[in-house]
Short mmCIF file of C-alpha atoms and ligand atoms in Angstrom, two decimals:
data_model
loop_
_atom_site.label_atom_id
_atom_site.label_comp_id
_atom_site.label_asym_id
_atom_site.label_seq_id
_atom_site.Cartn_x
_atom_site.Cartn_y
_atom_site.Cartn_z
CA UNK A 1 91.90 59.49 85.98
CA UNK A 2 89.30 59.61 83.24
CA UNK A 3 86.45 57.15 83.00
CA UNK A 4 87.92 55.61 79.87
CA UNK A 5 91.32 55.01 81.42
CA UNK A 6 89.71 53.45 84.49
CA UNK A 7 87.65 51.12 82.28
CA UNK A 8 90.76 50.14 80.36
CA UNK A 9 92.70 49.54 83.54
CA UNK A 10 89.95 47.37 85.08
CA UNK A 11 89.57 45.43 81.83
CA UNK A 12 93.32 44.68 81.78
CA UNK A 13 93.35 43.53 85.39
CA UNK A 14 90.28 41.40 84.75
CA UNK A 15 91.88 39.73 81.75
CA UNK A 16 95.05 39.05 83.73
CA UNK A 17 93.01 37.41 86.49
CA UNK A 18 91.28 35.27 83.85
CA UNK A 19 94.63 34.22 82.42
CA UNK A 20 96.00 33.31 85.86
CA UNK A 21 92.99 31.14 86.63
CA UNK A 22 92.27 29.68 83.18
CA UNK A 23 88.90 31.37 82.89
CA UNK A 24 87.18 32.93 79.92
CA UNK A 25 86.63 36.67 79.95
CA UNK A 26 83.11 36.29 78.58
CA UNK A 27 82.10 34.21 81.61
CA UNK A 28 82.46 37.26 83.85
CA UNK A 29 79.97 40.10 83.98
CA UNK A 30 81.03 43.52 85.16
CA UNK A 31 78.32 45.32 87.10
CA UNK A 32 79.09 49.03 87.34
CA UNK A 33 78.00 50.20 90.78
CA UNK A 34 76.89 53.78 90.28
CA UNK A 35 75.72 54.60 93.80
CA UNK A 36 78.58 57.10 94.34
CA UNK A 37 78.22 58.91 91.02
CA UNK A 38 75.85 61.19 89.14
CA UNK A 39 73.37 60.32 86.42
CA UNK A 40 75.75 61.87 83.89
CA UNK A 41 78.54 59.51 84.90
CA UNK A 42 76.20 56.52 84.85
CA UNK A 43 75.15 57.50 81.31
CA UNK A 44 78.80 57.81 80.27
CA UNK A 45 79.49 54.31 81.65
CA UNK A 46 76.68 52.86 79.55
CA UNK A 47 77.91 54.75 76.48
CA UNK A 48 81.31 53.12 77.02
CA UNK A 49 79.65 49.75 76.66
CA UNK A 50 79.08 48.62 80.26
CA UNK A 51 75.39 47.90 80.28
CA UNK A 52 74.94 46.33 83.71
CA UNK A 53 74.28 48.84 86.47
CA UNK A 54 74.18 48.16 90.22
CA UNK A 55 72.46 50.35 92.80
CA UNK A 56 71.78 49.80 96.47
CA UNK A 57 68.98 52.24 97.31
CA UNK A 58 65.86 52.97 95.30
CA UNK A 59 65.61 56.75 96.00
CA UNK A 60 69.13 57.26 94.66
CA UNK A 61 68.65 54.86 91.77
CA UNK A 62 65.35 56.25 90.53
CA UNK A 63 66.59 58.92 88.12
CA UNK A 64 69.24 56.58 86.73
CA UNK A 65 66.73 53.80 86.21
CA UNK A 66 64.30 56.13 84.46
CA UNK A 67 66.99 57.48 82.16
CA UNK A 68 68.72 54.19 81.38
CA UNK A 69 66.11 51.44 81.69
CA UNK A 70 65.97 50.87 77.93
CA UNK A 71 69.74 50.57 77.56
CA UNK A 72 70.89 48.91 80.76
CA UNK A 73 70.25 45.86 82.91
CA UNK A 74 69.67 46.84 86.55
CA UNK A 75 70.95 44.94 89.58
CA UNK A 76 69.69 45.64 93.07
CA UNK A 77 72.69 45.01 95.33
CA UNK A 78 71.68 46.65 98.61
CA UNK A 79 69.76 45.32 101.55
CA UNK A 80 66.10 45.41 100.64
CA UNK A 81 63.39 46.32 103.13
CA UNK A 82 60.11 44.50 102.64
CA UNK A 83 58.21 47.77 102.24
CA UNK A 84 60.54 48.82 99.40
CA UNK A 85 59.88 45.69 97.36
CA UNK A 86 57.06 47.37 95.44
CA UNK A 87 59.48 50.05 94.21
CA UNK A 88 62.15 47.66 93.05
CA UNK A 89 60.49 44.49 91.73
CA UNK A 90 59.49 44.92 88.10
CA UNK A 91 62.25 47.49 87.59
CA UNK A 92 65.47 45.78 88.59
CA UNK A 93 66.31 42.70 86.55
CA UNK A 94 68.29 40.98 89.32
CA UNK A 95 68.18 41.04 93.10
CA UNK A 96 71.51 40.25 94.80
CA UNK A 97 70.37 40.48 98.41
CA UNK A 98 67.74 37.84 99.10
CA UNK A 99 68.52 36.79 102.66
CA UNK A 100 65.28 36.10 104.55
CA UNK A 101 61.91 34.45 104.14
CA UNK A 102 59.82 37.56 104.73
CA UNK A 103 61.64 39.22 101.84
CA UNK A 104 61.19 36.16 99.62
CA UNK A 105 57.46 36.21 100.33
CA UNK A 106 57.20 39.93 99.53
CA UNK A 107 59.16 39.54 96.29
CA UNK A 108 57.04 36.55 95.27
CA UNK A 109 53.77 38.36 95.94
CA UNK A 110 54.81 41.42 94.00
CA UNK A 111 56.15 39.31 91.11
CA UNK A 112 52.92 37.35 90.98
CA UNK A 113 50.96 40.60 90.70
CA UNK A 114 53.18 41.68 87.82
CA UNK A 115 53.23 38.17 86.33
CA UNK A 116 57.03 38.02 86.19
CA UNK A 117 59.84 35.79 87.45
CA UNK A 118 62.60 37.37 89.52
CA UNK A 119 66.15 36.00 89.26
CA UNK A 120 67.72 36.29 92.71
CA UNK A 121 71.10 35.76 94.30
CA UNK A 122 70.98 34.44 97.85
CA UNK A 123 73.18 36.66 99.97
CA UNK A 124 75.43 34.71 102.32
CA UNK A 125 77.42 36.11 105.21
CA UNK A 126 80.49 33.95 104.81
CA UNK A 127 82.80 36.09 106.92
CA UNK A 128 80.48 36.05 109.93
CA UNK A 129 80.94 39.78 110.47
CA UNK A 130 78.12 41.20 112.60
CA UNK A 131 77.74 44.21 110.33
CA UNK A 132 77.14 42.12 107.21
CA UNK A 133 73.76 41.04 105.88
CA UNK A 134 73.16 37.55 104.66
CA UNK A 135 72.26 33.99 105.50
CA UNK A 136 74.52 31.92 107.69
CA UNK A 137 76.15 29.40 105.31
CA UNK A 138 74.74 26.43 107.24
CA UNK A 139 71.19 27.76 106.73
CA UNK A 140 71.24 28.21 102.96
CA UNK A 141 70.12 24.65 102.18
CA UNK A 142 67.02 24.98 104.36
CA UNK A 143 66.38 28.43 102.93
CA UNK A 144 66.32 27.00 99.41
CA UNK A 145 63.78 24.42 100.51
CA UNK A 146 61.70 27.09 102.25
CA UNK A 147 61.52 29.37 99.21
CA UNK A 148 60.42 26.61 96.85
CA UNK A 149 56.82 27.59 97.53
CA UNK A 150 57.60 31.10 96.23
CA UNK A 151 57.78 29.98 92.64
CA UNK A 152 58.16 33.48 91.22
CA UNK A 153 61.68 33.51 92.63
CA UNK A 154 64.46 31.92 90.58
CA UNK A 155 67.52 31.32 92.77
CA UNK A 156 70.33 31.70 90.24
CA UNK A 157 73.37 31.94 92.49
CA UNK A 158 75.02 33.15 95.66
CA UNK A 159 76.32 36.59 96.61
CA UNK A 160 78.69 37.68 99.32
CA UNK A 161 80.67 40.69 100.49
CA UNK A 162 84.13 40.10 101.88
CA UNK A 163 85.41 42.32 104.68
CA UNK A 164 87.63 45.14 103.48
CA UNK A 165 91.21 43.86 103.70
CA UNK A 166 94.32 45.96 103.16
CA UNK A 167 95.76 42.79 101.62
CA UNK A 168 93.17 41.54 99.06
CA UNK A 169 94.69 38.05 99.15
CA UNK A 170 93.16 37.68 102.63
CA UNK A 171 89.68 37.54 101.07
CA UNK A 172 90.44 34.38 99.12
CA UNK A 173 89.10 31.95 101.74
CA UNK A 174 85.77 33.80 101.78
CA UNK A 175 85.30 33.63 98.01
CA UNK A 176 86.44 30.03 97.88
CA UNK A 177 83.97 29.10 100.62
CA UNK A 178 81.11 30.68 98.64
CA UNK A 179 82.04 28.71 95.54
CA UNK A 180 82.26 25.46 97.50
CA UNK A 181 78.88 26.18 99.09
CA UNK A 182 77.30 26.74 95.66
CA UNK A 183 78.83 23.51 94.30
CA UNK A 184 77.65 21.55 97.34
CA UNK A 185 74.10 22.90 97.06
CA UNK A 186 73.99 21.98 93.39
CA UNK A 187 74.99 18.42 94.24
CA UNK A 188 72.12 18.04 96.70
CA UNK A 189 69.59 18.23 93.85
CA UNK A 190 67.21 20.36 95.87
CA UNK A 191 67.13 22.96 93.10
CA UNK A 192 65.00 22.83 89.95
CA UNK A 193 67.89 24.30 87.99
CA UNK A 194 71.51 24.51 89.14
CA UNK A 195 72.72 27.80 90.60
CA UNK A 196 75.49 28.86 88.24
CA UNK A 197 76.21 32.37 89.45
CA UNK A 198 78.58 33.81 92.02
CA UNK A 199 78.26 37.55 92.66
CA UNK A 200 81.46 38.40 94.51
CA UNK A 201 84.32 40.84 94.27
CA UNK A 202 84.35 44.62 94.63
CA UNK A 203 86.91 47.34 93.88
CA UNK A 204 89.39 46.12 96.43
CA UNK A 205 89.25 42.39 95.81
CA UNK A 206 87.76 41.63 92.38
CA UNK A 207 90.85 39.91 90.99
CA UNK A 208 90.91 37.38 93.82
CA UNK A 209 87.16 36.87 93.40
CA UNK A 210 87.60 36.13 89.70
CA UNK A 211 90.36 33.64 90.44
CA UNK A 212 87.92 31.93 92.82
CA UNK A 213 85.08 31.73 90.31
CA UNK A 214 83.10 34.97 90.39
CA UNK A 215 80.64 35.25 87.50
CA UNK A 216 79.66 38.84 88.42
CA UNK A 217 81.92 41.45 89.96
CA UNK A 218 80.31 44.55 91.45
CA UNK A 219 82.64 47.46 90.78
CA UNK A 220 82.11 50.97 92.11
CA UNK A 221 85.08 53.16 92.95
CA UNK A 222 87.70 51.40 90.83
CA UNK A 223 85.55 51.62 87.72
CA UNK A 224 83.36 54.70 87.88
CA UNK A 225 85.13 56.71 90.60
CA UNK A 226 83.48 58.43 93.49
CA UNK A 227 81.89 61.88 93.29
CA UNK A 228 80.75 64.24 96.01
CA UNK A 229 76.98 64.03 95.89
CA UNK A 230 74.05 65.30 97.87
CA UNK A 231 72.06 62.67 99.70
CA UNK A 232 68.64 62.10 98.30
C1 PLP B 1 78.95 49.75 97.11
C2 PLP B 1 78.89 48.33 96.82
C3 PLP B 1 79.77 47.75 95.88
C4 PLP B 1 80.86 48.52 95.16
O1 PLP B 1 81.79 49.03 96.06
P1 PLP B 1 83.27 49.44 95.59
O2 PLP B 1 84.14 49.00 96.72
O3 PLP B 1 83.24 50.93 95.42
O4 PLP B 1 83.58 48.74 94.34
C5 PLP B 1 79.62 46.39 95.63
N1 PLP B 1 78.69 45.65 96.24
C6 PLP B 1 77.84 46.16 97.14
C7 PLP B 1 76.83 45.28 97.79
C8 PLP B 1 77.92 47.51 97.47
O5 PLP B 1 77.06 48.01 98.38
#
């Protein structure tokens, strides 16, 4: 399948999911996850009009960021080690994986040095899988209170990864739980500005995520394909 036909196919499925759930297409941002593909493919994606790029490791993202930073918005979607914060903050426009206080402190300190604000998604482990990163849902409220002192961080929404399911419908409860958690947190008025965003849905389950309120879907394989690449 060519890149163009994959984009068309994803766009159709996305519009269908919007129709089914009474949502507006323009309320959903596609983030093209380019971690499995070359710089050339990432450039082709941007040429096709998808200007939000997601990457999960700085060493692999570096050449893409350098080539595309003027044209694209960059999202850091992978787990972020504290000692990698200096590489990423100031380059990536959004962080999707804020899940612990030590990381919040490191991001804040770096952002203060650069005199910038950093919009962040709080990553939540809704499924409870051991292998998944993220805050326990019950701890997110306290986490929001704890990061208030790091005023360079703007918590703009929640992010989660659902377990891979052969039947995508099985992920619905996870996405619904994340939406309910966001709505509940907004009602508590512990936030300076409401968290509007939900980063959820990947290749396997993005339609269900949209039906449950996703504002950003992170699409790798289904959108840009997967290429054999050298590690590095
Ligand atoms: C790799 C990755 C994606 C995209 O994965 P696909 O299943 O290929 O769409 C989305 N989100 C995160 C956090 C990822 O690491």
